[in-house]
Coordinates of C-alpha atoms in Angstrom, one line a residue:
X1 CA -13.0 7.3 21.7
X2 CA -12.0 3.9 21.2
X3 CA -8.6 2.9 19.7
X4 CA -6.1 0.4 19.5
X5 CA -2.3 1.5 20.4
X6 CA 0.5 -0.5 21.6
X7 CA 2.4 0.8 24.6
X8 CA 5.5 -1.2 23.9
X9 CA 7.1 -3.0 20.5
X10 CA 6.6 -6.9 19.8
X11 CA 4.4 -9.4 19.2
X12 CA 0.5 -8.7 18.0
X13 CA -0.7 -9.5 21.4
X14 CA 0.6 -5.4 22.4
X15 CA -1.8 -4.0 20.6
X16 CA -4.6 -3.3 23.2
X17 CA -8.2 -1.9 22.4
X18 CA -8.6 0.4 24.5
X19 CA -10.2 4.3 25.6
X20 CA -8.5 6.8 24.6
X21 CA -8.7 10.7 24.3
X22 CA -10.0 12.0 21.6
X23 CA -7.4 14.5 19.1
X24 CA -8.1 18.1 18.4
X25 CA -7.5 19.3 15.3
X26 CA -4.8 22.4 15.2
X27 CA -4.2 24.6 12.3
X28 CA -3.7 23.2 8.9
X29 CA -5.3 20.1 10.5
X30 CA -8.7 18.4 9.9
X31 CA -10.5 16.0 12.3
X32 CA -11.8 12.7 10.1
X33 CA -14.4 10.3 11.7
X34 CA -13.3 6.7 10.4
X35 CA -14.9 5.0 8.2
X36 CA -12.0 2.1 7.8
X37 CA -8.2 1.9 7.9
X38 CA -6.5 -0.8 6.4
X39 CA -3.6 -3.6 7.6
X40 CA -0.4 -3.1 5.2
X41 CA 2.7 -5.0 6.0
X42 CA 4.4 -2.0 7.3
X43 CA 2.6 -2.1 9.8
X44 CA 3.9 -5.4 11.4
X45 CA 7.3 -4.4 11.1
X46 CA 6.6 -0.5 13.1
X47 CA 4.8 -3.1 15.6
X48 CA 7.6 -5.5 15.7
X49 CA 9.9 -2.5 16.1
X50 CA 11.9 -2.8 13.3
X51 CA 11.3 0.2 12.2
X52 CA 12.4 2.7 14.9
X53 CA 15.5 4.1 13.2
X54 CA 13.8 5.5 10.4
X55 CA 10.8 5.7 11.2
X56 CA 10.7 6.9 15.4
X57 CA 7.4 6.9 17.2
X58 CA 6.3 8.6 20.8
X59 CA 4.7 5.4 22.6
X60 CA 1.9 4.6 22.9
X61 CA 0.8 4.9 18.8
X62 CA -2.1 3.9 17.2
X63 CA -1.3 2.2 14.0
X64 CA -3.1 2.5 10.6
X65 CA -1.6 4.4 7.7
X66 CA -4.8 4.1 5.8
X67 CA -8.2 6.6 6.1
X68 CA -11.2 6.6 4.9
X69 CA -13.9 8.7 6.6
X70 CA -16.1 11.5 6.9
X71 CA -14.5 15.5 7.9
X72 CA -15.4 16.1 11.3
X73 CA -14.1 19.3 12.5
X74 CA -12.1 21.5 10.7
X75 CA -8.5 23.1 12.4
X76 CA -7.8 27.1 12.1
X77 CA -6.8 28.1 8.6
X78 CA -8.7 25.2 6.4
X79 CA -10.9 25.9 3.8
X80 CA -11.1 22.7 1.9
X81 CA -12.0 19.6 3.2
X82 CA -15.1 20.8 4.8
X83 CA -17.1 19.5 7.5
X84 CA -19.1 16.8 6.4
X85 CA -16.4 15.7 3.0
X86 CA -15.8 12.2 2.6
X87 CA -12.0 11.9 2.0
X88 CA -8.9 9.5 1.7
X89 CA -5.3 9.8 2.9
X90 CA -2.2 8.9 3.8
X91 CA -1.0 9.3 7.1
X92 CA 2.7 9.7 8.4
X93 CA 4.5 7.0 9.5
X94 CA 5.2 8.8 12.7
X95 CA 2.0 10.4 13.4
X96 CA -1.0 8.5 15.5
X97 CA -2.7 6.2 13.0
X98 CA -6.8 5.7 11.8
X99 CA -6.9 2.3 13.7
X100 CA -9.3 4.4 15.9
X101 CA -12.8 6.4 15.8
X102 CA -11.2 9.6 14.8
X103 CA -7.7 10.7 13.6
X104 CA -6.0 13.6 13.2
X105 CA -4.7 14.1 9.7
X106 CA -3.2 16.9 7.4
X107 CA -5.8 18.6 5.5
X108 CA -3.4 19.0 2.3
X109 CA -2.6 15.5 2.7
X110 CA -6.0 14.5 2.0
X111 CA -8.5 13.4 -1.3
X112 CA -11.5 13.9 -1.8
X113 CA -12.9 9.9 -1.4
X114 CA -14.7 7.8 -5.0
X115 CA -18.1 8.1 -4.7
X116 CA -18.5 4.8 -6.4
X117 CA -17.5 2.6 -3.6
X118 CA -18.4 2.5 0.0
X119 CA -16.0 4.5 2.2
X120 CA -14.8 2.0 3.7
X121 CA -13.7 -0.2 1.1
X122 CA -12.0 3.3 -0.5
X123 CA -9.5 2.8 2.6
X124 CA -7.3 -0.1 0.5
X125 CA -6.3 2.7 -1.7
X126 CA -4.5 5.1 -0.8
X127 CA -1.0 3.7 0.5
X128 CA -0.7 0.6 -2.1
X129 CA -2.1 3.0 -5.0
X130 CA 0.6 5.3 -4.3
X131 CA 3.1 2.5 -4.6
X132 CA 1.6 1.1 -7.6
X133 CA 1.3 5.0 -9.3
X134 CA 5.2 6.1 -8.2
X135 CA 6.9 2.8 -9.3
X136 CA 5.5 2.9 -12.7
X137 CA 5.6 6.3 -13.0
X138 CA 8.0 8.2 -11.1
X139 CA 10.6 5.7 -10.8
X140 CA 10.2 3.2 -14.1
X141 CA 8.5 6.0 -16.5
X142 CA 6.6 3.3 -18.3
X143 CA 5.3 4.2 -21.5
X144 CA 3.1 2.2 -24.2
X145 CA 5.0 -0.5 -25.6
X146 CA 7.2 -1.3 -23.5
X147 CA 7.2 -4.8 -21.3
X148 CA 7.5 -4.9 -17.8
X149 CA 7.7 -7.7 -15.7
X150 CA 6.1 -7.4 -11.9
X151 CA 6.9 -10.1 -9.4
X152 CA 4.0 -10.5 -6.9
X153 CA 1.2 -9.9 -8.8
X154 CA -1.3 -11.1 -6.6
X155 CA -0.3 -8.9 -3.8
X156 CA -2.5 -5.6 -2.9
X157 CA 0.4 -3.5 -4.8
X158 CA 0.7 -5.8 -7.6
X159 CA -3.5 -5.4 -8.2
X160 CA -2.9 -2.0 -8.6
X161 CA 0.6 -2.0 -11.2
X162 CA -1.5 -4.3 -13.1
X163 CA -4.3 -2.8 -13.9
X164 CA -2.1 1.0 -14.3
X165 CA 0.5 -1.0 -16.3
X166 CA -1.7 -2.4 -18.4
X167 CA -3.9 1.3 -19.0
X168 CA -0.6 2.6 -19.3
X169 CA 0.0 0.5 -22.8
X170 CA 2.5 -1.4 -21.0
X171 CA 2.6 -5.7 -22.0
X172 CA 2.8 -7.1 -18.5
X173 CA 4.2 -10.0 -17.5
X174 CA 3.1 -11.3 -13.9
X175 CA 4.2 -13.8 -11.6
X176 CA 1.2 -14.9 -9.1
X177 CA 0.9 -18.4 -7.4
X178 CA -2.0 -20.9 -9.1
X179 CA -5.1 -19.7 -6.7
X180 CA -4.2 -16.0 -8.0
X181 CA -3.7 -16.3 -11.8
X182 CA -6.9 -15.9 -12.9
X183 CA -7.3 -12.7 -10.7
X184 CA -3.8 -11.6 -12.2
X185 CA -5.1 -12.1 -15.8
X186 CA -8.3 -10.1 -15.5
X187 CA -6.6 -7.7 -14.3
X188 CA -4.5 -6.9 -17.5
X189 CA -1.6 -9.4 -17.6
X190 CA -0.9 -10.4 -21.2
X191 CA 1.7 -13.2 -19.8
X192 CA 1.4 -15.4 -16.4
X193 CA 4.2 -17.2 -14.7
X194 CA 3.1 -19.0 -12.0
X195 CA 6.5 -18.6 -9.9
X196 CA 5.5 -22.2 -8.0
X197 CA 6.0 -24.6 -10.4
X198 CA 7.9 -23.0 -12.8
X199 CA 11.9 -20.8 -12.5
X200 CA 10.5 -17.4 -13.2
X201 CA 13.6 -15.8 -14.7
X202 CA 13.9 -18.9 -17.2
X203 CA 10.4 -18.4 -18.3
X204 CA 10.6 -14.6 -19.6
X205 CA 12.0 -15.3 -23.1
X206 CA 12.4 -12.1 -24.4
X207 CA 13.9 -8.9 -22.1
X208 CA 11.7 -6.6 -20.6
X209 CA 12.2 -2.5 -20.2
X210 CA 10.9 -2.9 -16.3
X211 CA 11.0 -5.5 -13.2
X212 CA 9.0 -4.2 -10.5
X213 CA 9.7 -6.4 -7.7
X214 CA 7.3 -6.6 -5.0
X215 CA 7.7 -9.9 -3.3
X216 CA 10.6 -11.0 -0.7
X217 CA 13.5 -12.9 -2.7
X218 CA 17.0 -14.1 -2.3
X219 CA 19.7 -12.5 -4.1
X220 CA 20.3 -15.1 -6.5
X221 CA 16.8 -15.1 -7.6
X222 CA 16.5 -10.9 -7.5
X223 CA 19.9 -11.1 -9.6
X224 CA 18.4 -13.7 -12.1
X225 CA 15.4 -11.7 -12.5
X226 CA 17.2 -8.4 -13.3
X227 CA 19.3 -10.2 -16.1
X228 CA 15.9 -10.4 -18.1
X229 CA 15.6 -6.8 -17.8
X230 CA 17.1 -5.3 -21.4
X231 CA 20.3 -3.0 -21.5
X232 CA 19.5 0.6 -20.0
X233 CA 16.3 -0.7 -18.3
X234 CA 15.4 -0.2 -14.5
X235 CA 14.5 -2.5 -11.4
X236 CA 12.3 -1.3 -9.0
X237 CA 12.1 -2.7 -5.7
X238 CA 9.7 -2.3 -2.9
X239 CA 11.2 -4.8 -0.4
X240 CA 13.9 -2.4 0.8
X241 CA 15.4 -5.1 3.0
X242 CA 16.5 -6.5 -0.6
X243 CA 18.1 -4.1 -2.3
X244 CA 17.1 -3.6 -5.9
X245 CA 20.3 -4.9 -8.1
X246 CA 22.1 -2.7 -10.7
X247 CA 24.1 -3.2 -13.9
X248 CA 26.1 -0.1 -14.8
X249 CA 28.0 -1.5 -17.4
X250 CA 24.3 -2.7 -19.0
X251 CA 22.8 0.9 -17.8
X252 CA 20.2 -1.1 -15.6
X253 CA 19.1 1.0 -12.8
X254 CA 18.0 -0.5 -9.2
X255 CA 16.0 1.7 -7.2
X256 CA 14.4 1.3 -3.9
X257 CA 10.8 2.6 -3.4
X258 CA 9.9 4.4 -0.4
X259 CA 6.4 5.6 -1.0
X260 CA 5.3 8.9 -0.3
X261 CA 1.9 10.8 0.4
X262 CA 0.7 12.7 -2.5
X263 CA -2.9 14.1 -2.6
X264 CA -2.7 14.9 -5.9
X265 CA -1.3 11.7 -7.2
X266 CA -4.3 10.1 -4.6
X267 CA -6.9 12.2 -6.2
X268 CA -5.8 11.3 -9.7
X269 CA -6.1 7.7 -8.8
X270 CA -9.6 8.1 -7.3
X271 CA -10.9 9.9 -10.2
X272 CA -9.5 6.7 -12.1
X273 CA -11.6 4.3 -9.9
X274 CA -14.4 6.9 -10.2
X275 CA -14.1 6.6 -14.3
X276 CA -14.2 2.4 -14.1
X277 CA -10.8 2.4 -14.9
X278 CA -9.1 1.2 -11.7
X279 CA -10.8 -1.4 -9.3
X280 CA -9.9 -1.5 -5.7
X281 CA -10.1 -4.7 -4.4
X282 CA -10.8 -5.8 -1.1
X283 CA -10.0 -9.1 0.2
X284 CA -11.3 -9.5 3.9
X285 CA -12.6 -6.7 6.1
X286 CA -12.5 -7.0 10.1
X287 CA -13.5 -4.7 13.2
X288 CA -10.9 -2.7 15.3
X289 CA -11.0 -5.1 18.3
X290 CA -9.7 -8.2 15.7
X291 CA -7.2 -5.9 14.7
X292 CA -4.6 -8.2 16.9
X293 CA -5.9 -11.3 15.3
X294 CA -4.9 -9.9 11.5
X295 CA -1.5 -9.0 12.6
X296 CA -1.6 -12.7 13.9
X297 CA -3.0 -14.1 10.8
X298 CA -0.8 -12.0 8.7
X299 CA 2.7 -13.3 11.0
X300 CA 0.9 -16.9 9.7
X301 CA 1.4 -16.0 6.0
X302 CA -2.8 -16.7 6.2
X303 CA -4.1 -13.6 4.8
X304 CA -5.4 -13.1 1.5
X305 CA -5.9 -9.8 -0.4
X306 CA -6.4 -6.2 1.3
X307 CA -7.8 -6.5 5.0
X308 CA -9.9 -3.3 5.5
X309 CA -10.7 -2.8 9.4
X310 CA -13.5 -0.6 10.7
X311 CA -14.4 0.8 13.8
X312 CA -16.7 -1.9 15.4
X313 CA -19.8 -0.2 15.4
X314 CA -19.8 0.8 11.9

């Protein structure tokens, strides 16, 4: 089959399109054709190698933590997926990725895929969504009423706390450059702040109950931002580089996201999109031999929205 692996860390010129064996799926396992995988910025850094302490691969890997596709074959002790189920998932951050024509993947791990949207575009879903769904609720526990404010709005993650903020009763506050805004608002924000012409922290006049930070940010800034956030609040963070600040003698909470794979959280959020209540977005959508060129672009800050990549004859 064809795939794209790099054989060393660094730059995105080591990721190589290339022939490679096809997997076999062993028990517990399924076998998923690939419809689409997806870029997410994870995967620049595991490129980059920047990752290996916690997160160690066996070189060569195939990257893409994202599938969509179509059950294959079926490994020794499966009974659901079955051959010929569309699904989504999840994949480890260790294991051999989807940026390929099959992978390999966990059948437990898996969801059954929305039948309202092409399988491929269902593929800028799974790992963001999952962000989105545990920050808000896992970590946060945001109920109806409260405000929350999420910084990087316009981002793939921030499309998705949006909209699940906002169904969840939630008054959102968003911060989203000018060219974003409008997508922000029709999304569910009640409040905009567009963080380029204005000093964010100064602009929330009244505390919020939740800051979900998704955007890099200095510590001055991230400290600012969490002085909005009202007396026994929380700050949830996803740039783990930047650690989420706390306030014990305010009761304010600063957690650090690491998502996790969940197929039930995954099939709960695809029956939402399935329902109209959850849009996935996708921004730009490439091939697997350009896969290079969007870890290029991406290094460029020149990407915009969710990149779904698909085997090139698809």
């Amino acid at each position: 089959m064809k795939a794209v692996r790099f054989h060393q860390y660094g730059d995105p010129d080591v990721l190589v399109y290339e022939e490679v064996n096809q997997p076999t799926p062993g028990a517990g396992d399924v076998l998923v054709r690939v419809a689409a995988t997806t870029f997410n910025g994870v995967d620049a850094n595991i490129r980059a190698g920047l990752m290996q302490e916690p997160m160690p691969l066996d070189l060569p890997h195939i990257p893409g933590l994202d599938v969509a596709g179509t059950v294959e074959e079926v490994g020794e002790g499966v009974e659901n997926p079955q051959v010929g189920d569309r699904v989504v998932g999840f994949l480890p951050f260790t294991a051999d990725g989807a940026a390929a024509e099959y992978v390999v993947a966990a059948a437990d791990g898996l969801a059954p895929a929305p039948s309202s949207v092409p399988l491929a575009d269902a593929a800028a879903l799974p790992l963001v969504g999952l962000t989105a769904w545990q920050a808000l609720h896992e970590h946060a526990n945001l109920t109806s009423g409260q405000r929350i404010l999420i910084n990087g709005a316009s981002g793939a993650v921030g499309g998705y706390a949006v909209q699940l903020a906002k169904s969840a009763g939630a008054h959102v506050i968003a911060t989203a450059g000018p060219q974003a805004l409008e997508a922000v608002q029709a999304a569910g924000a009640a409040e905009l702040i567009d963080w380029t012409a204005t000093d964010v922290a100064a602009a929330v006049e009244e505390p919020v109950d939740v800051l979900l930070n998704l955007a890099p940010i200095n510590p001055d800034d991230f400290g600012a931002l969490a002085s909005r956030v009202r007396d026994g609040g929380v700050v949830v963070n996803t740039t783990v580089w930047m650690p989420a600040p706390s306030d014990p003698s305010r009761g304010v909470e600063g957690i650090d996201l690491y998502v996790r794979s969940d197929a039930a959280q995954l099939a709960h959020l695809v029956d939402l999109v399935d329902r109209g209540e959850l849009r996935i977005e996708v921004g730009q959508r490439a091939g697997l031999k350009d896969l290079a060129r969007v870890h290029s672009e991406a290094a460029a800050g020149k990407l915009t929205g969710k990149v779904v990549i698909t085997p090139d004859d698809v």
